[in-house]
Amino acid sequence: MEEESKIYPSSDQPRMAALELLRLVRDEGAYANLALPQVLRKYKLNGRDAAFTVELAYGVLRNQSLYDAMAQKCSSRALVAVEPEIIDILRLGIHQIYAMRVPDHAAVDTCASLARVSVKGKDAGHIKARVGFVNAVLRCITKSEFDIETLSLGERYSHQDWIVQAFEESLVHNGLAERDLETLLRANNTAADPVIAVREGDQEIVGTIPGRWSNQARVLTDVIPLELDQVRDGSAIVQDEGSQLVAQAFLLAKPTGPESSWLDMCAGPGGKAALISDAVPDGVEFIAVDLHQHRVDLMSKIVGSSAQLLTGDARERPWGNRFFDRVLLDAPCSGLGALRRRPEARWRKTKRETLALTGLQEELLLAAIDSTRIGGIIAYVTCSPYIEETWAVVDSVLQARTDIQREDARDLFPGVSDLGSGPYVQLWPHVHGTDAMFFALLRRI
Ligand SMILES: C[S@@+](CC[C@H](N)C(=O)[O-])C[C@H]1O[C@@H](n2cnc3c(N)ncnc32)[C@H](O)[C@@H]1O
């Protein structure tokens, strides 16, 4: 580590760091946001250099199929036959040329030098070929006009085709127009400021502005979460505004009759359970469950003392043969609604794996219903707008049960506009500025 820091000129440390982050994502299946702190530490980056690294790496991850289409137009070789690291270097160069205010010559020269220094133990001819190729392609890019209108939406906005189709179907199904599709794809490619949920009082926090909908939300415009005392001491948690609205909607729902027990069935790492635990009335028991011990451990750090934590498979009802007044099922899902915040996620999802989750979602929803008392409510939630994981799951379970009625969930989102024609709520990044959370309200009758 030390040795590498000395080899590379300090001005190129952010680019080296971005290249390394891309390699970790590509070769080791790393999550960019989790690998980032370790990479920034290794290259001793902070402040503006760290921000530059993040913009570079995340920008490339978000736009890579557009950049590949551009690079291919300027390459005499088929890109599939080019070393993956060289492709990453080309993407980094194109992002600087097209999306950042880096002068063309600086983008070309620094990427050519990346092609030289990032390779170890190769012969001089190989290094020369790498540098020559990067130079030639990027110089061509700076001189070319690209008509991106000729590209498919998937290429232009760097989404897999099945995901573009899933968004289009969901927009139409939820009463939005087809023309919203491009706005949504663009919103998925726009970095979202971090948001926190304030758990105590009505605090003003320097470096933040109030959220758009949730009175607990503060958007971090000039600080990063760990710079805030409130985040460090746990009186605020990092949480998208859509998730805050979901937790608040769960709290606003009204079971009939007196209440004594609430359940969050898939609660780790505990964001929604934390807000719920803050609002549990005296005399009400709140149980929060997750399949994975490490997620229960994470949850234990943020939920209030009113919550009892359990580890187990919610389909087997580790809480035993008992009935709750309110049950939250924030189901394991594709996460297609949070692409803004997880830049590499869009390349990892497959349609097959996503559809395979729907069986689990249905089984969990049936377990939720079986653990709800008559007059009690069930909130079925996903961080995905994909119809197969949302409407289709709820409708399929409703067909199998005669003891459940759907209710209009829009009433639980007071003040939030553009909630469609119900009865379910679908939030959208391009409409609400939140992750695309889905919320269905069911009542056991
Ligand atoms: C969407 S996340 C929940 C997020 C959480 N509600 C929050 O706000 O932080 C889904 C969770 O379901 C858990 N899970 C997956 N299968 C499960 C099962 N069969 N029983 C219980 N939990 C499960 C996962 O470990 C994951 O933590």
Coordinates of C-alpha atoms and ligand atoms in Angstrom, one line a residue:
M1 CA 0.0 0.0 0.0
E2 CA 2.7 2.5 1.1
E3 CA 4.8 1.5 -1.9
E4 CA 2.0 2.2 -4.3
S5 CA 1.2 5.6 -2.8
K6 CA 4.8 6.6 -3.5
I7 CA 4.9 5.4 -7.1
Y8 CA 1.9 7.3 -8.4
P9 CA 2.1 11.1 -8.7
S10 CA -0.2 12.7 -6.1
S11 CA -2.4 14.4 -8.7
D12 CA -3.3 11.0 -10.1
Q13 CA -4.2 9.4 -6.8
P14 CA -7.9 10.1 -7.2
R15 CA -7.9 8.5 -10.7
M16 CA -5.9 5.5 -9.4
A17 CA -8.4 5.1 -6.6
A18 CA -11.4 5.3 -8.9
L19 CA -9.7 2.7 -11.2
E20 CA -9.2 0.4 -8.2
L21 CA -12.7 0.8 -7.0
L22 CA -14.0 -0.2 -10.4
R23 CA -11.7 -3.3 -10.3
L24 CA -13.0 -4.3 -6.9
V25 CA -16.6 -4.0 -8.2
R26 CA -15.8 -5.9 -11.4
D27 CA -13.5 -8.7 -10.1
E28 CA -14.4 -9.1 -6.5
G29 CA -18.1 -8.4 -6.6
A30 CA -17.6 -5.5 -4.2
Y31 CA -20.4 -3.0 -3.4
A32 CA -19.0 0.4 -4.4
N33 CA -20.3 2.2 -1.4
L34 CA -18.9 -0.4 1.0
A35 CA -15.5 -0.6 -0.7
L36 CA -15.1 3.1 -1.1
P37 CA -13.9 4.0 2.5
Q38 CA -11.1 1.4 2.3
V39 CA -10.0 2.7 -1.1
L40 CA -10.0 6.3 0.0
R41 CA -8.0 5.4 3.1
K42 CA -5.5 3.5 1.0
Y43 CA -4.9 6.4 -1.3
K44 CA -5.1 8.9 1.6
L45 CA -7.8 10.9 -0.1
N46 CA -10.3 13.3 1.6
G47 CA -12.2 16.5 0.8
R48 CA -12.2 17.4 -2.9
D49 CA -9.9 14.6 -4.0
A50 CA -12.3 12.1 -2.4
A51 CA -15.3 13.7 -4.0
F52 CA -13.5 13.6 -7.4
T53 CA -12.9 9.9 -6.9
V54 CA -16.5 9.2 -6.1
E55 CA -17.8 11.3 -9.0
L56 CA -15.4 9.4 -11.4
A57 CA -16.1 5.9 -10.2
Y58 CA -19.9 6.2 -9.6
G59 CA -20.3 8.2 -12.9
V60 CA -18.6 5.4 -14.8
L61 CA -20.7 2.7 -13.1
R62 CA -23.9 4.6 -13.9
N63 CA -23.1 5.4 -17.5
Q64 CA -21.0 2.5 -18.6
S65 CA -23.0 1.2 -21.5
L66 CA -23.3 4.7 -23.0
Y67 CA -19.6 5.1 -22.7
D68 CA -18.9 1.7 -24.2
A69 CA -21.1 2.6 -27.2
M70 CA -19.0 5.8 -27.6
A71 CA -15.7 4.0 -27.2
Q72 CA -16.7 1.4 -29.7
K73 CA -17.3 4.0 -32.3
C74 CA -13.7 5.2 -31.9
S75 CA -12.0 1.8 -31.6
S76 CA -10.7 -0.3 -34.4
R77 CA -10.9 -3.3 -32.1
A78 CA -14.1 -4.9 -30.8
L79 CA -14.3 -3.7 -27.2
V80 CA -15.2 -7.3 -26.0
A81 CA -11.6 -8.3 -26.9
V82 CA -10.0 -5.4 -25.0
E83 CA -8.5 -5.9 -21.4
P84 CA -11.2 -5.0 -18.8
E85 CA -8.9 -2.6 -17.1
I86 CA -8.3 -0.7 -20.4
I87 CA -12.1 -0.5 -20.9
D88 CA -12.4 1.0 -17.4
I89 CA -9.7 3.6 -18.2
L90 CA -11.5 4.5 -21.4
R91 CA -14.8 4.9 -19.4
L92 CA -13.0 7.1 -16.9
G93 CA -11.6 9.3 -19.7
I94 CA -15.0 9.6 -21.4
H95 CA -16.7 10.5 -18.1
Q96 CA -14.2 13.3 -17.6
I97 CA -14.6 14.5 -21.1
Y98 CA -18.4 14.4 -21.2
A99 CA -19.7 14.8 -17.7
M100 CA -17.0 16.7 -15.8
R101 CA -15.3 20.0 -16.3
V102 CA -11.9 18.4 -16.9
P103 CA -10.1 19.8 -20.0
D104 CA -10.0 17.3 -22.9
H105 CA -6.2 17.2 -23.0
A106 CA -5.9 16.6 -19.2
A107 CA -8.5 13.7 -19.4
V108 CA -6.6 12.1 -22.3
D109 CA -3.1 12.5 -20.8
T110 CA -4.0 11.3 -17.4
C111 CA -5.8 8.3 -18.7
A112 CA -2.9 7.4 -21.0
S113 CA -0.6 7.7 -18.0
L114 CA -3.1 5.4 -16.0
A115 CA -2.7 2.8 -18.7
R116 CA 1.1 3.1 -18.2
V117 CA 1.3 3.0 -14.4
S118 CA -1.5 0.6 -13.6
V119 CA 0.1 -2.4 -15.2
K120 CA 2.8 -4.3 -13.4
G121 CA 5.4 -6.8 -14.7
K122 CA 4.5 -6.5 -18.4
D123 CA 6.9 -5.9 -21.2
A124 CA 7.6 -2.5 -22.7
G125 CA 5.8 -3.4 -26.0
H126 CA 2.6 -4.3 -24.1
I127 CA 2.7 -1.0 -22.1
K128 CA 3.3 1.0 -25.3
A129 CA 0.3 -0.7 -27.0
R130 CA -2.0 0.0 -24.0
V131 CA -1.0 3.7 -23.9
G132 CA -1.3 4.1 -27.6
F133 CA -4.8 2.5 -27.7
V134 CA -6.1 4.7 -24.8
N135 CA -4.6 7.8 -26.4
A136 CA -6.1 7.0 -29.9
V137 CA -9.6 6.2 -28.6
L138 CA -9.8 9.2 -26.3
R139 CA -8.4 11.7 -28.8
C140 CA -11.1 10.4 -31.3
I141 CA -13.7 10.9 -28.6
T142 CA -12.8 14.5 -28.1
K143 CA -13.1 15.2 -31.8
S144 CA -16.3 13.2 -32.5
E145 CA -20.0 14.2 -32.4
F146 CA -22.2 11.4 -31.0
D147 CA -25.9 11.2 -32.0
I148 CA -27.1 9.4 -28.9
E149 CA -30.7 9.5 -30.2
T150 CA -29.7 6.5 -32.4
L151 CA -29.0 4.4 -29.3
S152 CA -31.6 2.3 -27.6
L153 CA -32.9 3.6 -24.2
G154 CA -30.9 0.9 -22.5
E155 CA -27.7 2.0 -24.1
R156 CA -28.4 5.7 -23.7
Y157 CA -29.2 5.5 -20.1
S158 CA -27.1 2.5 -19.2
H159 CA -29.9 0.2 -18.0
Q160 CA -30.3 -3.5 -18.9
D161 CA -33.1 -3.8 -21.5
W162 CA -35.3 -6.0 -19.1
I163 CA -35.0 -3.3 -16.5
V164 CA -36.1 -0.6 -18.9
Q165 CA -39.1 -2.7 -19.8
A166 CA -39.9 -3.4 -16.1
F167 CA -39.9 0.4 -15.4
E168 CA -42.0 1.1 -18.5
E169 CA -44.6 -1.5 -17.5
S170 CA -44.7 -0.2 -13.9
L171 CA -45.1 3.4 -14.9
V172 CA -48.1 2.6 -17.1
H173 CA -49.6 0.2 -14.6
N174 CA -49.4 2.9 -11.9
G175 CA -51.1 5.5 -14.0
L176 CA -48.0 7.5 -15.3
A177 CA -47.3 8.2 -18.9
E178 CA -44.9 6.3 -21.1
R179 CA -43.0 9.6 -21.6
D180 CA -42.0 9.5 -17.9
L181 CA -39.7 6.6 -18.8
E182 CA -36.8 8.8 -19.9
T183 CA -37.2 11.1 -17.0
L184 CA -37.1 8.1 -14.6
L185 CA -34.0 6.6 -16.3
R186 CA -32.3 10.0 -16.1
A187 CA -33.2 10.3 -12.4
N188 CA -31.7 6.9 -11.8
N189 CA -28.4 8.3 -13.2
T190 CA -28.4 11.4 -11.1
A191 CA -26.5 11.2 -7.8
A192 CA -28.9 11.6 -4.9
D193 CA -27.8 13.6 -1.8
P194 CA -27.7 11.5 1.4
V195 CA -30.8 11.9 3.5
I196 CA -31.1 11.4 7.3
A197 CA -34.1 10.8 9.5
V198 CA -34.0 12.9 12.7
R199 CA -35.3 10.8 15.6
E200 CA -35.6 13.4 18.3
G201 CA -37.3 16.8 18.2
D202 CA -37.5 19.3 15.3
Q203 CA -33.8 19.9 14.9
E204 CA -32.1 22.3 12.5
I205 CA -28.9 20.8 11.4
V206 CA -26.1 22.9 9.8
G207 CA -25.2 21.7 6.3
T208 CA -28.7 20.2 5.7
I209 CA -32.0 21.3 4.3
P210 CA -35.5 19.9 5.2
G211 CA -36.7 17.0 3.1
R212 CA -39.6 17.4 0.7
W213 CA -42.2 15.3 2.4
S214 CA -41.1 13.7 5.7
N215 CA -40.9 16.1 8.7
Q216 CA -38.0 13.9 9.9
A217 CA -36.0 14.2 6.7
R218 CA -32.9 16.4 6.4
V219 CA -31.1 16.4 3.0
L220 CA -27.3 16.6 3.4
T221 CA -26.2 19.3 0.9
D222 CA -22.9 20.3 2.5
V223 CA -21.8 17.6 4.8
I224 CA -21.4 13.8 4.8
P225 CA -23.3 11.7 7.3
L226 CA -20.4 10.8 9.6
E227 CA -19.5 14.5 10.0
L228 CA -22.8 15.0 11.9
D229 CA -22.9 14.6 15.7
Q230 CA -26.5 13.4 15.3
V231 CA -25.5 10.5 13.1
R232 CA -22.6 9.6 15.3
D233 CA -24.7 9.6 18.5
G234 CA -27.6 7.8 16.9
S235 CA -30.2 10.6 17.2
A236 CA -30.4 10.5 13.4
I237 CA -30.0 7.7 10.9
V238 CA -29.2 7.7 7.2
Q239 CA -32.4 6.8 5.5
D240 CA -34.0 7.7 2.1
E241 CA -37.1 9.8 2.5
G242 CA -39.2 7.1 0.8
S243 CA -38.3 4.7 3.6
Q244 CA -39.2 7.3 6.2
L245 CA -42.6 7.8 4.6
V246 CA -43.2 4.0 4.7
A247 CA -42.4 3.8 8.4
Q248 CA -44.6 6.8 9.1
A249 CA -47.4 5.3 7.0
F250 CA -47.2 2.1 9.0
L251 CA -47.5 4.2 12.1
L252 CA -50.5 6.1 10.7
A253 CA -52.5 2.9 9.8
K254 CA -55.4 2.1 12.1
P255 CA -56.1 -1.4 13.2
T256 CA -59.6 -1.7 14.8
G257 CA -59.8 -2.0 18.6
P258 CA -57.1 -1.8 21.2
E259 CA -53.5 -2.7 20.4
S260 CA -50.9 -4.8 22.2
S261 CA -48.3 -6.1 19.8
W262 CA -46.6 -5.1 16.5
L263 CA -44.3 -7.1 14.2
D264 CA -41.6 -6.1 11.7
M265 CA -40.9 -9.4 9.9
C266 CA -37.9 -8.6 7.7
A267 CA -36.4 -5.8 9.7
G268 CA -32.6 -5.8 9.2
P269 CA -30.6 -3.7 9.1
G270 CA -33.3 -1.8 11.0
G271 CA -34.0 1.6 9.4
K272 CA -37.7 1.4 9.5
A273 CA -37.7 -0.6 12.8
A274 CA -35.7 2.2 14.4
L275 CA -38.4 4.8 13.5
I276 CA -41.2 2.5 14.6
S277 CA -39.4 1.7 17.9
D278 CA -39.3 5.4 18.6
A279 CA -43.1 5.6 18.4
V280 CA -44.3 2.4 20.1
P281 CA -46.9 3.3 22.6
D282 CA -46.6 2.2 26.2
G283 CA -48.1 -1.2 26.7
V284 CA -47.4 -2.3 23.1
E285 CA -44.8 -5.0 22.4
F286 CA -42.7 -4.6 19.2
I287 CA -40.9 -7.6 17.7
A288 CA -38.4 -7.1 14.9
V289 CA -37.1 -10.2 13.0
D290 CA -34.5 -10.9 10.4
L291 CA -33.2 -14.1 8.8
H292 CA -29.5 -13.0 9.1
Q293 CA -27.8 -12.7 12.5
H294 CA -25.4 -10.0 11.1
R295 CA -28.4 -7.9 10.1
V296 CA -30.0 -8.4 13.5
D297 CA -26.7 -7.2 15.0
L298 CA -26.8 -4.1 12.8
M299 CA -30.3 -3.5 13.9
S300 CA -29.5 -3.8 17.6
K301 CA -27.3 -0.7 17.2
I302 CA -30.1 1.6 16.0
V303 CA -33.4 0.4 17.3
G304 CA -34.8 1.8 20.6
S305 CA -35.2 -0.3 23.7
S306 CA -38.9 -0.9 23.0
A307 CA -38.0 -3.5 20.3
Q308 CA -37.4 -7.1 21.0
L309 CA -35.1 -8.7 18.3
L310 CA -35.4 -12.2 16.9
T311 CA -33.3 -14.0 14.4
G312 CA -35.0 -16.6 12.1
D313 CA -36.9 -17.3 9.0
A314 CA -40.1 -15.3 9.1
R315 CA -41.9 -18.0 7.1
E316 CA -41.5 -20.3 10.1
R317 CA -42.8 -17.6 12.4
P318 CA -40.1 -17.6 15.1
W319 CA -42.4 -15.5 17.2
G320 CA -44.6 -18.5 17.7
N321 CA -48.3 -19.0 17.4
R322 CA -49.4 -15.4 18.2
F323 CA -51.3 -12.6 16.4
F324 CA -50.3 -9.0 16.0
D325 CA -52.2 -5.7 15.5
R326 CA -49.8 -4.5 12.9
V327 CA -47.4 -6.4 10.7
L328 CA -44.8 -4.7 8.5
L329 CA -43.4 -6.9 5.7
D330 CA -40.6 -5.0 4.0
A331 CA -39.8 -7.9 1.7
P332 CA -36.5 -8.9 0.3
C333 CA -36.6 -7.7 -3.3
S334 CA -34.6 -6.7 -6.3
G335 CA -34.0 -3.2 -5.0
L336 CA -34.7 -1.8 -8.5
G337 CA -36.1 1.3 -6.8
A338 CA -32.8 2.3 -5.3
L339 CA -30.6 2.4 -8.4
R340 CA -29.6 6.0 -7.8
R341 CA -27.9 5.0 -4.6
R342 CA -26.2 1.8 -5.7
P343 CA -24.4 2.6 -8.9
E344 CA -23.3 -1.0 -9.8
A345 CA -26.5 -2.7 -8.8
R346 CA -28.2 -2.3 -12.2
W347 CA -25.6 -4.6 -13.8
R348 CA -25.9 -7.3 -11.2
K349 CA -29.6 -7.9 -11.3
T350 CA -30.9 -10.6 -13.5
K351 CA -34.5 -11.0 -14.5
R352 CA -34.4 -14.7 -13.5
E353 CA -33.1 -14.1 -10.0
T354 CA -35.6 -11.3 -9.5
L355 CA -38.5 -13.4 -10.6
A356 CA -37.3 -16.2 -8.3
L357 CA -37.8 -13.9 -5.3
T358 CA -41.5 -13.6 -5.9
G359 CA -42.2 -17.1 -4.5
L360 CA -40.5 -16.0 -1.2
Q361 CA -42.4 -12.7 -1.2
E362 CA -45.7 -14.6 -1.5
E363 CA -44.8 -17.1 1.3
L364 CA -43.7 -14.2 3.5
L365 CA -47.0 -12.3 2.9
L366 CA -49.0 -15.4 3.7
A367 CA -47.0 -15.8 7.0
A368 CA -47.7 -12.1 7.7
I369 CA -51.5 -12.6 7.2
D370 CA -51.5 -15.7 9.4
S371 CA -49.9 -13.7 12.2
T372 CA -52.3 -10.8 12.0
R373 CA -55.4 -10.7 14.2
I374 CA -58.8 -9.9 12.7
G375 CA -59.1 -6.1 12.3
G376 CA -55.3 -5.9 12.2
I377 CA -53.3 -4.4 9.3
I378 CA -50.5 -5.7 7.1
A379 CA -48.2 -3.4 5.2
Y380 CA -46.5 -5.1 2.2
V381 CA -43.5 -3.0 1.1
T382 CA -40.8 -3.3 -1.5
C383 CA -37.9 -1.0 -2.6
S384 CA -38.8 -1.9 -6.2
P385 CA -41.5 -0.8 -8.6
Y386 CA -41.4 -4.0 -10.6
I387 CA -45.0 -5.2 -11.0
E388 CA -44.0 -8.8 -10.5
E389 CA -42.7 -8.0 -7.0
T390 CA -45.5 -5.6 -6.1
W391 CA -49.0 -5.7 -7.5
A392 CA -48.6 -9.3 -8.8
V393 CA -47.5 -10.6 -5.4
V394 CA -50.3 -8.9 -3.5
D395 CA -52.9 -9.9 -6.1
S396 CA -51.8 -13.5 -6.2
V397 CA -52.0 -13.8 -2.4
L398 CA -55.4 -12.0 -2.3
Q399 CA -56.8 -14.5 -4.8
A400 CA -55.8 -17.3 -2.4
R401 CA -57.4 -15.7 0.7
T402 CA -61.0 -14.6 1.5
D403 CA -60.0 -13.1 4.9
I404 CA -58.2 -10.1 3.5
Q405 CA -59.3 -6.7 2.1
R406 CA -57.2 -4.1 0.4
E407 CA -57.4 -0.6 1.7
D408 CA -56.4 2.7 0.1
A409 CA -52.9 3.3 1.2
R410 CA -52.8 6.9 -0.1
D411 CA -54.5 8.1 3.0
L412 CA -51.3 7.1 4.9
F413 CA -49.1 9.5 2.9
P414 CA -50.7 12.9 3.8
G415 CA -49.3 15.8 1.9
V416 CA -47.5 13.6 -0.7
S417 CA -48.7 14.5 -4.2
D418 CA -49.0 12.4 -7.4
L419 CA -50.0 9.1 -5.7
G420 CA -51.9 7.8 -8.7
S421 CA -55.3 6.1 -8.5
G422 CA -54.6 3.7 -5.6
P423 CA -55.2 1.6 -3.7
Y424 CA -51.4 1.0 -3.5
V425 CA -48.8 3.7 -3.3
Q426 CA -45.8 3.7 -5.6
L427 CA -43.2 6.4 -5.0
W428 CA -40.8 7.4 -7.8
P429 CA -37.4 9.1 -7.9
H430 CA -38.4 11.4 -10.8
V431 CA -41.7 12.4 -9.3
H432 CA -41.1 12.4 -5.5
G433 CA -37.3 12.5 -5.3
T434 CA -37.4 9.3 -3.2
D435 CA -36.4 5.7 -3.9
A436 CA -39.2 3.9 -5.7
M437 CA -40.9 2.3 -2.6
F438 CA -44.1 0.4 -3.0
F439 CA -46.7 0.2 -0.2
A440 CA -49.8 -1.9 -0.1
L441 CA -52.2 -1.8 2.9
L442 CA -54.2 -5.0 3.7
R443 CA -56.6 -5.7 6.6
R444 CA -57.5 -9.1 8.0
I445 CA -61.2 -9.5 8.2
Ligands
LIG1 C1 -35.6 -4.9 2.3 S1 -34.7 -5.6 3.5 C2 -35.5 -4.9 4.9 C3 -35.0 -3.5 5.2 C4 -35.4 -3.0 6.6 N1 -36.9 -3.1 6.7 C5 -34.9 -1.6 6.9 O1 -35.7 -0.7 6.8 O2 -33.8 -1.5 7.2 C6 -35.2 -7.2 3.6 C7 -34.7 -8.0 4.7 O3 -35.3 -9.3 4.7 C8 -34.4 -10.2 5.3 N2 -34.9 -11.6 4.9 C9 -34.8 -12.3 3.8 N3 -35.4 -13.4 3.8 C10 -36.0 -13.5 5.1 C11 -36.8 -14.5 5.7 N4 -37.2 -15.6 5.1 N5 -37.2 -14.2 7.0 C12 -36.8 -13.0 7.6 N6 -36.1 -12.1 7.0 C13 -35.7 -12.3 5.8 C14 -33.1 -9.9 4.7 O4 -32.0 -10.3 5.5 C15 -33.2 -8.3 4.7 O5 -32.6 -7.8 5.8

